Short mmCIF file of C-alpha atoms and ligand atoms in Angstrom, two decimals:
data_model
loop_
_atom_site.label_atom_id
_atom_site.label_comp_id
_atom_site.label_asym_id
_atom_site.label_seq_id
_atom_site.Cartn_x
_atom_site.Cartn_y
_atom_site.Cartn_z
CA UNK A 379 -88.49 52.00 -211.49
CA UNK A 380 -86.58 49.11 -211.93
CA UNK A 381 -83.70 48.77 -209.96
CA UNK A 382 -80.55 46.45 -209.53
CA UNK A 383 -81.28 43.39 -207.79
CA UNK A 384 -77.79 44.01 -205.74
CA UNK A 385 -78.79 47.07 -204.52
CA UNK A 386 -79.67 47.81 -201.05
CA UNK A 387 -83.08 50.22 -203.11
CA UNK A 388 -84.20 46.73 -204.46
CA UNK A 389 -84.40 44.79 -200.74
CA UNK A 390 -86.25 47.81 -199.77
CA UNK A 391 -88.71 46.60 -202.61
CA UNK A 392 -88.68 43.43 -201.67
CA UNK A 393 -89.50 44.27 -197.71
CA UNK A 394 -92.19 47.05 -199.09
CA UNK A 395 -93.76 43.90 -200.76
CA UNK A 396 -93.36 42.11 -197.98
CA UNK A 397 -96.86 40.57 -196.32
CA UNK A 398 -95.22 39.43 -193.44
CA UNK A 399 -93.07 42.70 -192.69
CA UNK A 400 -95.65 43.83 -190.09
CA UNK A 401 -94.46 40.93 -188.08
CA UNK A 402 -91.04 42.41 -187.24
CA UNK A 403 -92.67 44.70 -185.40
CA UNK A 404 -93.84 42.48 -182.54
CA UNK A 405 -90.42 41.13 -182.07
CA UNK A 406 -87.22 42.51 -179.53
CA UNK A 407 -84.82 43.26 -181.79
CA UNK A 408 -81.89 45.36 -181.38
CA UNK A 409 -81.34 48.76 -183.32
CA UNK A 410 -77.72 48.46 -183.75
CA UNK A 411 -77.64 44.46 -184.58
CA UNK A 412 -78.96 42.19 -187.14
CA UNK A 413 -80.03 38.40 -185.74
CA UNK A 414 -79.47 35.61 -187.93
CA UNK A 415 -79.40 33.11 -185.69
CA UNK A 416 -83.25 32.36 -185.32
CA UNK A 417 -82.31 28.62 -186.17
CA UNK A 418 -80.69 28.28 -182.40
CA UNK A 419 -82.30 30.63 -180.29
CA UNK A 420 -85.54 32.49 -181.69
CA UNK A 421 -86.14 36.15 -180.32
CA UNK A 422 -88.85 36.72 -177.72
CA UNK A 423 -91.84 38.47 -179.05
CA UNK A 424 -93.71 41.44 -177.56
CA UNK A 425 -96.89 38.25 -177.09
CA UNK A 426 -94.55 35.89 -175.96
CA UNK A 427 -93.71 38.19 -173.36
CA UNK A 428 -97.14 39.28 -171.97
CA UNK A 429 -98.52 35.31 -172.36
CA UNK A 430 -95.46 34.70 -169.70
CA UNK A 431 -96.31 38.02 -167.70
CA UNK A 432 -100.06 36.67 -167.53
CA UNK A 433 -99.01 32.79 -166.46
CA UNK A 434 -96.72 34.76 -163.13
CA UNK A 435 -99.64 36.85 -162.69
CA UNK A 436 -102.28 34.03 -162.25
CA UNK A 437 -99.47 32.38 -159.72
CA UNK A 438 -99.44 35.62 -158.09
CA UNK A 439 -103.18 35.72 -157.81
CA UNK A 440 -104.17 32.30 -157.27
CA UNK A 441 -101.33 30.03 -156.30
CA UNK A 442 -102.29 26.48 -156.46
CA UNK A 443 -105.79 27.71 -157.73
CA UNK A 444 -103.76 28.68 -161.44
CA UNK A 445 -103.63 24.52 -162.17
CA UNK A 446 -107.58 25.25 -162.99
CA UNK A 447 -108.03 29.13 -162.66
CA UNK A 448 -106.88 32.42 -163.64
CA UNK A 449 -106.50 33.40 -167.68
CA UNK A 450 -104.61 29.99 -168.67
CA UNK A 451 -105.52 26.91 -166.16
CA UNK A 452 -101.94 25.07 -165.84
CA UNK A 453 -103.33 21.88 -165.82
CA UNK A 454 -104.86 21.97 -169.87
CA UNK A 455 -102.21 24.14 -170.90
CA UNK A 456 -99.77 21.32 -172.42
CA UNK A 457 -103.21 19.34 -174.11
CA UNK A 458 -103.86 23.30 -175.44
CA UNK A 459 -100.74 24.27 -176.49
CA UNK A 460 -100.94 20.91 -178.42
CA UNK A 461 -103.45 21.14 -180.13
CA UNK A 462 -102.58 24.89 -181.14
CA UNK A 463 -99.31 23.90 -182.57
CA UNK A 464 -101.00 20.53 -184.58
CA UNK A 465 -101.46 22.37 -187.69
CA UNK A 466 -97.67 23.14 -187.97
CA UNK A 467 -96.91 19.11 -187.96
CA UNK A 468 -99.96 18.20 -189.72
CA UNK A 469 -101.51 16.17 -187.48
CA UNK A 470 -104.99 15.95 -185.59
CA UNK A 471 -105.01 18.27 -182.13
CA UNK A 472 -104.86 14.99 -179.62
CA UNK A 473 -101.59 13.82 -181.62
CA UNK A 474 -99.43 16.90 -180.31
CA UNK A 475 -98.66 17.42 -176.65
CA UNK A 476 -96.29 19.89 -175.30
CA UNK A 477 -93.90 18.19 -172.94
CA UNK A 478 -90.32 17.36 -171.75
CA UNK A 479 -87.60 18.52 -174.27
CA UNK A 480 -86.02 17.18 -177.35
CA UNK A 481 -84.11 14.74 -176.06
CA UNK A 482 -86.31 13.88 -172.84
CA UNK A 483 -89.06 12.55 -175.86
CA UNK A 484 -87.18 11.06 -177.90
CA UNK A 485 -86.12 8.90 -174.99
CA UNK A 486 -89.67 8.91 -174.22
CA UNK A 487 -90.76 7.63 -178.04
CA UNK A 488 -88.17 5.02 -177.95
CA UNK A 489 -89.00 3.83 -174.73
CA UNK A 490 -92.36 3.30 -176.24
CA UNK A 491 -91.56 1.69 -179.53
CA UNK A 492 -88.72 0.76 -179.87
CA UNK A 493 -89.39 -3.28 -179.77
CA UNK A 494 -86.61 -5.44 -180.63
CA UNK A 495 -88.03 -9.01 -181.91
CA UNK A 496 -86.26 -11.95 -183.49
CA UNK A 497 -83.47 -10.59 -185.79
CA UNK A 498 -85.39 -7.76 -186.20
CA UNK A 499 -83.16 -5.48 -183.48
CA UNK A 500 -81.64 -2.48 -184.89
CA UNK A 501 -82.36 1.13 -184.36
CA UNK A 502 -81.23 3.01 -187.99
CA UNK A 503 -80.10 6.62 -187.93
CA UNK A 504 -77.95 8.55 -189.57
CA UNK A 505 -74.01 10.24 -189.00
CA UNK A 506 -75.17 14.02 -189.57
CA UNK A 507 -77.64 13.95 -186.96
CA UNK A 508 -77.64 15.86 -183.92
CA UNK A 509 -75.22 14.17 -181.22
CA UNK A 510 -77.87 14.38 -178.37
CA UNK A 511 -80.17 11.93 -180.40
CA UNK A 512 -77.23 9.98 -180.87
CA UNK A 513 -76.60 9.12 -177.13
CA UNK A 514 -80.27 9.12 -176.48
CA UNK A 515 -80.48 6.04 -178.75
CA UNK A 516 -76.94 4.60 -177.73
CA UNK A 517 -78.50 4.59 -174.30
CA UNK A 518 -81.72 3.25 -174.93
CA UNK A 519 -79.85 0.10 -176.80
CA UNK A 520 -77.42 -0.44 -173.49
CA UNK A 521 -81.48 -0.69 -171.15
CA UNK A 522 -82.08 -3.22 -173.65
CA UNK A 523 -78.77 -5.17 -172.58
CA UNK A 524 -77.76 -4.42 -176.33
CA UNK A 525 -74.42 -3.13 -178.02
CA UNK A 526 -74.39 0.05 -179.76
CA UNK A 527 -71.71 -0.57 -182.10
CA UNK A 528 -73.70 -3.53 -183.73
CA UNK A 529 -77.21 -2.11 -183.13
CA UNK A 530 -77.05 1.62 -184.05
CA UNK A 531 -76.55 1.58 -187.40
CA UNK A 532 -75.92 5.19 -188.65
CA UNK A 533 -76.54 5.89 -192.82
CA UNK A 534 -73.95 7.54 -194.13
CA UNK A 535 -73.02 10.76 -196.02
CA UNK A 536 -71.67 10.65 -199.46
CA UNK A 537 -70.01 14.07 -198.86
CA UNK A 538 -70.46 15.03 -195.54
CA UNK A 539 -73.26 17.55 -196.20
CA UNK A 540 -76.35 15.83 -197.49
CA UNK A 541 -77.75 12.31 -197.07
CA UNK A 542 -79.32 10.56 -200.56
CA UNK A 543 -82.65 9.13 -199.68
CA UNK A 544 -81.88 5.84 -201.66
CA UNK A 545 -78.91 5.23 -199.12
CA UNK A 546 -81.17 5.59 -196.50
CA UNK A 547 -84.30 3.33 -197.76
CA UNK A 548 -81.19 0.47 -198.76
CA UNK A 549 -80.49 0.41 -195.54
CA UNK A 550 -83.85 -0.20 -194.25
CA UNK A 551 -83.19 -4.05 -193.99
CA UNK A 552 -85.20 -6.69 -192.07
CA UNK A 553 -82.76 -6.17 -188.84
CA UNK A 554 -84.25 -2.62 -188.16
CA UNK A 555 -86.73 -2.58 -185.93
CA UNK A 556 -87.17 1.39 -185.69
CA UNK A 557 -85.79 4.72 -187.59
CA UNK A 558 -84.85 7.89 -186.21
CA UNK A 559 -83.74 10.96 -188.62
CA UNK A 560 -84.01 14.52 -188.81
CA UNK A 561 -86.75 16.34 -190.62
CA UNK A 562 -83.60 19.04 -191.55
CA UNK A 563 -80.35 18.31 -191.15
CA UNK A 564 -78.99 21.16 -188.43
CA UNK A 565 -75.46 21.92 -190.71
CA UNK A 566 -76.64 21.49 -193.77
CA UNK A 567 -80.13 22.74 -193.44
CA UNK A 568 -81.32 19.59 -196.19
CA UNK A 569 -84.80 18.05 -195.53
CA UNK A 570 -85.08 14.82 -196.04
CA UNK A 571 -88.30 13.54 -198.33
CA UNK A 572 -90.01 12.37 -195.26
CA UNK A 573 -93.08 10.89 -197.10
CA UNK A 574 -91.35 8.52 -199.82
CA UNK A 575 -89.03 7.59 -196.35
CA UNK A 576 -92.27 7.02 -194.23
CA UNK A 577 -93.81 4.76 -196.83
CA UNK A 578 -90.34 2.53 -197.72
CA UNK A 579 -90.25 1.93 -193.93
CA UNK A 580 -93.86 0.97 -193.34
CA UNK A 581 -93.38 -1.50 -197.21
CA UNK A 582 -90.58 -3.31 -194.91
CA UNK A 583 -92.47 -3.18 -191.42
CA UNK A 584 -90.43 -0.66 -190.06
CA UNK A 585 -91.38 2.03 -187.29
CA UNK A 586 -90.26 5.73 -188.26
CA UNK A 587 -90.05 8.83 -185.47
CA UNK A 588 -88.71 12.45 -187.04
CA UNK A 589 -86.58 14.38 -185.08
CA UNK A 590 -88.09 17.80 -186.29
CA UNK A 591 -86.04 20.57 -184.27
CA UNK A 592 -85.17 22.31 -187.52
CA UNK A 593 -88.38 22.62 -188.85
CA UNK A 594 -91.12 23.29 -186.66
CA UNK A 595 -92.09 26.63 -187.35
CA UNK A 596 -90.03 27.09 -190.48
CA UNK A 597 -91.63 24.39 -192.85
CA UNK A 598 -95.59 22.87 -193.24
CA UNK A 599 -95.15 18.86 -192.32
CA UNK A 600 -97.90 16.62 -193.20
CA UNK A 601 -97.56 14.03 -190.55
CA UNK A 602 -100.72 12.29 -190.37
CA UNK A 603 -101.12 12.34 -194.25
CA UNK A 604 -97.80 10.54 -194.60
CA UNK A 605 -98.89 8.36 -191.30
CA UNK A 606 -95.78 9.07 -189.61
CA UNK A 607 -95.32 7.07 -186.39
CA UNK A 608 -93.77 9.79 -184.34
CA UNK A 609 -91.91 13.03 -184.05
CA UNK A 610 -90.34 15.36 -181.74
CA UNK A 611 -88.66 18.88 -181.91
CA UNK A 612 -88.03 21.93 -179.38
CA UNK A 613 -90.19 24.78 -179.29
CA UNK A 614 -87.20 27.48 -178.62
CA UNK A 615 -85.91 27.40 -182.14
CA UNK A 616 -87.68 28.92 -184.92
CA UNK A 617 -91.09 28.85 -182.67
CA UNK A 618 -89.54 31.49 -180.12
CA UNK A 619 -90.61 29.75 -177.39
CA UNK A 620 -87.67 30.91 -175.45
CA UNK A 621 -84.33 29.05 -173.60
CA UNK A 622 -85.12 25.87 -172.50
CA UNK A 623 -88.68 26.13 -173.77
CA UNK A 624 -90.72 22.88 -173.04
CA UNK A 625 -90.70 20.80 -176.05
CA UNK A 626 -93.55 18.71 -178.21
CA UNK A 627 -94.11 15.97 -179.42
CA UNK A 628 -96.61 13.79 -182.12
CA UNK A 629 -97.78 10.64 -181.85
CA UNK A 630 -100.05 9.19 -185.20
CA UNK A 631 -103.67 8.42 -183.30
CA UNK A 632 -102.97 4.56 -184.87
CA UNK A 633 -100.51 4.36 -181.69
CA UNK A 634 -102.64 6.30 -178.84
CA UNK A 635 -103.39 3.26 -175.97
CA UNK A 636 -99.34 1.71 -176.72
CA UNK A 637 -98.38 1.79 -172.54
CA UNK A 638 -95.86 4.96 -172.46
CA UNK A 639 -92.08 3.38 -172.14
CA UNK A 640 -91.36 6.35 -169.49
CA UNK A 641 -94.55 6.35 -167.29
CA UNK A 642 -95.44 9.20 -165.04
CA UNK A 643 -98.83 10.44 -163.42
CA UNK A 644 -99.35 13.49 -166.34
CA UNK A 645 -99.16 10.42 -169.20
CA UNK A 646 -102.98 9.73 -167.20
CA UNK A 647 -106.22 10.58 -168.42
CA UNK A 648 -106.89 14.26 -167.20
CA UNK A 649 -110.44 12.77 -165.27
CA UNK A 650 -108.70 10.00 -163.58
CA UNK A 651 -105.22 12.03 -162.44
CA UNK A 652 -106.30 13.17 -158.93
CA UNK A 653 -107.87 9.62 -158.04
CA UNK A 654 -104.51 8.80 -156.95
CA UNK A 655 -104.56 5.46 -157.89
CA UNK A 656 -101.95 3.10 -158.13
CA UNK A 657 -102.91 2.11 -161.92
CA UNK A 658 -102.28 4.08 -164.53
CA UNK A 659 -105.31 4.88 -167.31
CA UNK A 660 -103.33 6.61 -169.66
CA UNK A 661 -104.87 9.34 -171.81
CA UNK A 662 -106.31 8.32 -174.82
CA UNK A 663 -103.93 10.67 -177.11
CA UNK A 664 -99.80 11.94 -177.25
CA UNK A 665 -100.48 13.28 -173.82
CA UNK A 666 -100.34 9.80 -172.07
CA UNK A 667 -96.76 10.23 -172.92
CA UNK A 668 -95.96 13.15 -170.68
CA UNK A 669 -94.09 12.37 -167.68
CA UNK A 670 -94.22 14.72 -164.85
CA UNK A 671 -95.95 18.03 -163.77
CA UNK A 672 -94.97 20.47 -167.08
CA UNK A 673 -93.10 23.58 -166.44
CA UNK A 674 -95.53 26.22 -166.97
CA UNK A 675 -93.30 29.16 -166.92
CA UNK A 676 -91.55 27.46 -170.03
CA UNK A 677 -94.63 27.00 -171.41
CA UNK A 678 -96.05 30.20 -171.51
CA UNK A 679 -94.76 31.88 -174.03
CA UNK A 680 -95.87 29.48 -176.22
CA UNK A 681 -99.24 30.66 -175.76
CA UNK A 682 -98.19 33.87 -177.34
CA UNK A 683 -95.73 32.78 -179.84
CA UNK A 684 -98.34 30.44 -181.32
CA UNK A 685 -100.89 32.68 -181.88
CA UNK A 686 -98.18 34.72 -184.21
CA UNK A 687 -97.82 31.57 -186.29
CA UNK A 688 -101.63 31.17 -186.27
CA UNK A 689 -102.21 34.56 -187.67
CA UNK A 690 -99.06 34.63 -189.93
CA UNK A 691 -99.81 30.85 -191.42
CA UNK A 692 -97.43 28.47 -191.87
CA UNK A 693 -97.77 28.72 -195.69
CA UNK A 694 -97.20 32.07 -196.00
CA UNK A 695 -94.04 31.82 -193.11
CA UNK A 696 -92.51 29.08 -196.01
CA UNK A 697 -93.28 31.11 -199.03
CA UNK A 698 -91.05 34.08 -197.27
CA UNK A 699 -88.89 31.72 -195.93
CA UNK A 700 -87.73 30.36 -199.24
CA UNK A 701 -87.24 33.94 -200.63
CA UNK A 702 -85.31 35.03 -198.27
CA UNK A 703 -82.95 32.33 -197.97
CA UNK A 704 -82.86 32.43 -201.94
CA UNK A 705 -82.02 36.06 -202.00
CA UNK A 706 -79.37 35.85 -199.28
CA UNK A 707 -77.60 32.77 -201.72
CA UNK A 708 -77.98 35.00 -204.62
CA UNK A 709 -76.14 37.72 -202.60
CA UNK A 710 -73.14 35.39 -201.27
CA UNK A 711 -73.16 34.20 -204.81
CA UNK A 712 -72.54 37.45 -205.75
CA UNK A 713 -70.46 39.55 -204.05
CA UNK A 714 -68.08 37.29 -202.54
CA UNK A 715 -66.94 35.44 -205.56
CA UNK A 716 -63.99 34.30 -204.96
CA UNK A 717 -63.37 34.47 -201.40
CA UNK A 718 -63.55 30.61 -200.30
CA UNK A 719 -66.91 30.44 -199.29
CA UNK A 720 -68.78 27.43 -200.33
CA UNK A 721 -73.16 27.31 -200.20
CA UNK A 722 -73.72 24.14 -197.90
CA UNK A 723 -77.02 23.94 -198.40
CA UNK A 724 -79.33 22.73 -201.28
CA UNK A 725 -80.02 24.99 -204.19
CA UNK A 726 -83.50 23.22 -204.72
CA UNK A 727 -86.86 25.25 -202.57
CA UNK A 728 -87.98 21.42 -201.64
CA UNK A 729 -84.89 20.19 -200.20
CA UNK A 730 -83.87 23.84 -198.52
CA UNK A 731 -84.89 24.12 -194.54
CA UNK A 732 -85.21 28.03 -192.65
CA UNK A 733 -81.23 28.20 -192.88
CA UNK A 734 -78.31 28.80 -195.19
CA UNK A 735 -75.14 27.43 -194.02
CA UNK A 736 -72.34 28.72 -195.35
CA UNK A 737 -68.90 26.79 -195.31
CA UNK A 738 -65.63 28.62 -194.80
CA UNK A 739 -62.01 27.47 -193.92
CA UNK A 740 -61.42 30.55 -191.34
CA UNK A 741 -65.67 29.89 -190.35
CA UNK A 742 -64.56 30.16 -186.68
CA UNK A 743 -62.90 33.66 -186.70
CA UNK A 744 -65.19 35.18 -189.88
CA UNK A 745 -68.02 34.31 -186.65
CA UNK A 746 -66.42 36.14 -184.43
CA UNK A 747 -65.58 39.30 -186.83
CA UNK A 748 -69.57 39.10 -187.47
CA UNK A 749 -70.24 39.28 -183.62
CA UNK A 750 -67.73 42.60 -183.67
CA UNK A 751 -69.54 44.02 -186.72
CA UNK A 752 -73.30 43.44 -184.94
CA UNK A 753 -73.93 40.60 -186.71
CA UNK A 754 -75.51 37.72 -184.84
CA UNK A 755 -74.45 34.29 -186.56
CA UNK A 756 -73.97 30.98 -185.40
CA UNK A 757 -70.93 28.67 -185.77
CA UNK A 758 -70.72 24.56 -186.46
CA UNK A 759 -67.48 23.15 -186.28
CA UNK A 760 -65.89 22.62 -187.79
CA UNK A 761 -66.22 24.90 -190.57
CA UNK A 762 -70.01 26.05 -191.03
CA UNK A 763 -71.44 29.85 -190.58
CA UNK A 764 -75.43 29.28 -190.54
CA UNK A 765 -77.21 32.06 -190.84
CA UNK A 766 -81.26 31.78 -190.87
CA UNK A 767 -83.12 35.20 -192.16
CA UNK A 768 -86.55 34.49 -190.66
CA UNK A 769 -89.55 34.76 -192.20
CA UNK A 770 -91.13 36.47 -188.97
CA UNK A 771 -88.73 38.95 -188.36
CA UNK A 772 -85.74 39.05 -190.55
CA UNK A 773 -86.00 42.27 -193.49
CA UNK A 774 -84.43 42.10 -196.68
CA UNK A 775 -82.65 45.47 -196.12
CA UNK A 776 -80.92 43.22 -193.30
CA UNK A 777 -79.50 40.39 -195.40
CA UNK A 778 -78.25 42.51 -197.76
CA UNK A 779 -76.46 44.21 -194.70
CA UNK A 780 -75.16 41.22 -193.77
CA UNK A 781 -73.80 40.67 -197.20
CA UNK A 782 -72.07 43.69 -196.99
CA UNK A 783 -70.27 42.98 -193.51
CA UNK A 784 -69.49 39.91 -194.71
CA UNK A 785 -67.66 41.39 -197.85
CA UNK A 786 -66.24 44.10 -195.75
CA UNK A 787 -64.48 41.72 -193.19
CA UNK A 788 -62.70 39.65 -195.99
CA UNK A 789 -61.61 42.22 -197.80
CA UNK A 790 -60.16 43.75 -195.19
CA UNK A 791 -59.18 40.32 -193.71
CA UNK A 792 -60.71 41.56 -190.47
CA UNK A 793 -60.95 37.76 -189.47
CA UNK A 794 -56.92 37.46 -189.26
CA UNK A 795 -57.67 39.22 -185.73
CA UNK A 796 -59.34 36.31 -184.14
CA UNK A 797 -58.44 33.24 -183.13
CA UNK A 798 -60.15 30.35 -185.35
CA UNK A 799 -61.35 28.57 -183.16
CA UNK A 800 -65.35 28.25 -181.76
CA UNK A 801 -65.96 29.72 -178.15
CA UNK A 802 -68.11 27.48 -175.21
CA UNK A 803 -71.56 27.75 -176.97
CA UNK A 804 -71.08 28.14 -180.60
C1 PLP B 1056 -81.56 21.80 -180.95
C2 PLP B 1056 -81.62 20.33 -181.22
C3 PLP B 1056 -81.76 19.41 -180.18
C4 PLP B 1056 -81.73 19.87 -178.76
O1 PLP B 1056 -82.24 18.97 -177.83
P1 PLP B 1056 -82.68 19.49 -176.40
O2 PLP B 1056 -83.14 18.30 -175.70
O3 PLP B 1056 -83.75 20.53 -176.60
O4 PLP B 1056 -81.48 20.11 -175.76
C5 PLP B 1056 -81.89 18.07 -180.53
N1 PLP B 1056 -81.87 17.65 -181.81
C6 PLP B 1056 -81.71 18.53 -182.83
C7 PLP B 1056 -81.71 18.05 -184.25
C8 PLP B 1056 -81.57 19.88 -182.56
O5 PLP B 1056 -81.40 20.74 -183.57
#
């Protein structure tokens, strides 16, 4: 029977047809709430959960014995997780280590390559990035006894949502010594066309890193194809990993044997570590640039969570992942004509990231009237409502739910309760 595509019977269809829909399953999600906010904080699977359970359990039964015994040895498990997480970046399984956070590697990467020669000096990024990048690299300048305001050059927007590509390769001029963007931009949820950007940078003898937060786990990346320098993302995001999840990082095997800017006694080769001696033979892969002893219990549930991706493939996580954002555009498109909202977000599948950001001049309160209704979104001032319907556990029954709320609330101006304005962790 054909039916409606507005119709709540027709996202039944579409979660009947589904291949991923088993997925859900494995996932904590509430009965009386939908999550769309998988972009920020990605629910804990039912594997994520035992793969944690197991790691206390080997503490519990072998104490300092877990670092080489029990069900996952400590001391492999970052070279491991690595490797099991390569194929999302598309890179080799020695160019991925799991390590440090975001922000801790990309201080780490720029440590390590950033190399100001000559008049060649400047760090390019961009002004939509994330702000913790932005100090990162502000900071890293000032240890080079060099001023931010003339050294950080940042690319900018033509209308505040997307960056062009030819603005950023103009700007790609013999002063720039190194390039940091985004892989997705977090508002806007654009990806930037990381292989033409790769290959202007490397024509001018340029260094490129990819901060790739908003994509790991919700895109495929060909890294090593497009001979990216670097990279770095969180795991907690749209991998699951959980809060404060220990983060990864890529280095391109070209680079492996450059002396870590950040040295610690992890960055060593796993045969030497326990000589103890006083000079470091750093690994011959990304895990030289580790730091310190990893946090296994943030680890764990890594172990888990990957083997979802593994079995779900990244391919198929995209193909859903563009549907799904698609149908939830279609929706807004639809049924709330006319009510101020603006789509954020590219309309094209290769420019479109795991999220649709929605813009709104009451964004703040139409949040909080979401939160009331069981809706789960998240807010970015000053004026964005991102939702993310994830390919993993996110039905279509539930977007068009969300839809519905959404109508309900400005129709009803629901939103004129709260105050517009974003609360401590938005
Ligand atoms: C989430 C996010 C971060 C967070 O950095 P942490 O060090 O994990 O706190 C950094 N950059 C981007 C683009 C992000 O989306």
């Amino acid at each position: 029977m054909m039916v409606s595509t507005y119709t709540l019977d027709y996202a039944r269809q579409l979660d009947e047809k589904d291949t991923l829909h088993a997925f859900r399953d494995e996932f904590y999600l509430k009965p009386d709430s939908i999550y769309m906010d998988g972009n920020s904080l990605g629910l804990l699977s039912k594997r994520a959960e035992r793969t944690l359970l197991e790691s206390l359990a080997d503490w519990k039964e072998h104490g300092i014995d877990g670092w080489t015994q029990g069900k996952q040895p400590w001391f492999f498990l970052s070279e491991e997780l690595g490797a099991k997480m390569a194929h999302l970046v598309g890179a080799a399984s020695d160019e991925v280590i799991v390590t440090g956070s975001t922000t801790v590697n990309l201080h780490q990467l720029v440590a390590t390559f950033y190399k100001p020669v000559g008049t060649r000096t400047k760090i390019l990024a961009d002004e939509l990035t994330f702000p913790t990048d932005i100090y990162a690299l502000q900071s890293q300048l000032h240890t080079h006894g060099l001023d931010p305001q003339t050294h950080l050059v940042r690319v900018k927007s033509r209308d505040g949502r997307f960056l062009e590509e030819d603005d950023i390769i103009e700007a790609m001029t013999d002063e720039i010594a190194l390039i940091i963007l985004p892989t997705v931009l977090y508002r806007s949820g654009q990806i930037l066309d990381m292989k033409r950007l790769t290959e202007e940078a490397h024509k001018r003898g340029i260094m490129i890193g990819f901060d790739g937060c908003h994509s790991i786990g919700a895109i495929p990346h060909s890294f090593g194809e497009w001979d990216v320098d670097f990279a770095y993302w969180c795991n907690y995001k749209h991998l699951n990993g959980g809060p404060g999840a220990v983060g990864g990082l890529y280095v391109n095997r070209k680079h492996f044997g450059t002396m870590p800017g950040l040295a610690g006694w992890f960055g060593s080769s796993k045969e030497k570590q326990f000589d103890m001696e006083h000079t470091l033979t750093q690994a011959d892969s990304a895990g030289a640039y580790q730091i310190g002893t990893p946090n296994v219990l943030s680890c764990a549930p890594l172990i888990g969570s990957l083997e979802i991706f593994m079995e779900a493939g990244i391919d198929n996580i995209r193909g859903k992942s563009l549907k799904i954002n698609q149908y939830l555009i279609d929706l807004v498109e639809h049924e709330l004509k006319d009510m101020g909202f603006f789509i954020g977000t590219p309309r094209e599948d290769s420019r479109r990231g795991g999220h649709v950001s929605l813009e709104h001049k009451e964004a703040a309160r139409i949040c909080k009237a979401l939160k009331d209704n069981g809706v789960i979104p998240d807010f970015r001032a000053p004026n964005i409502i991102r939702l993310a319907p994830v390919a993993l556990y996110t039905s279509y029954a539930e977007v068009w739910e969300v839809v519905q709320i959404l109508k309900k609330i400005m129709t009803e101006k629901q939103y004129e309760k709260y105050k517009n304005e974003r609360e401590v962790v938005a």
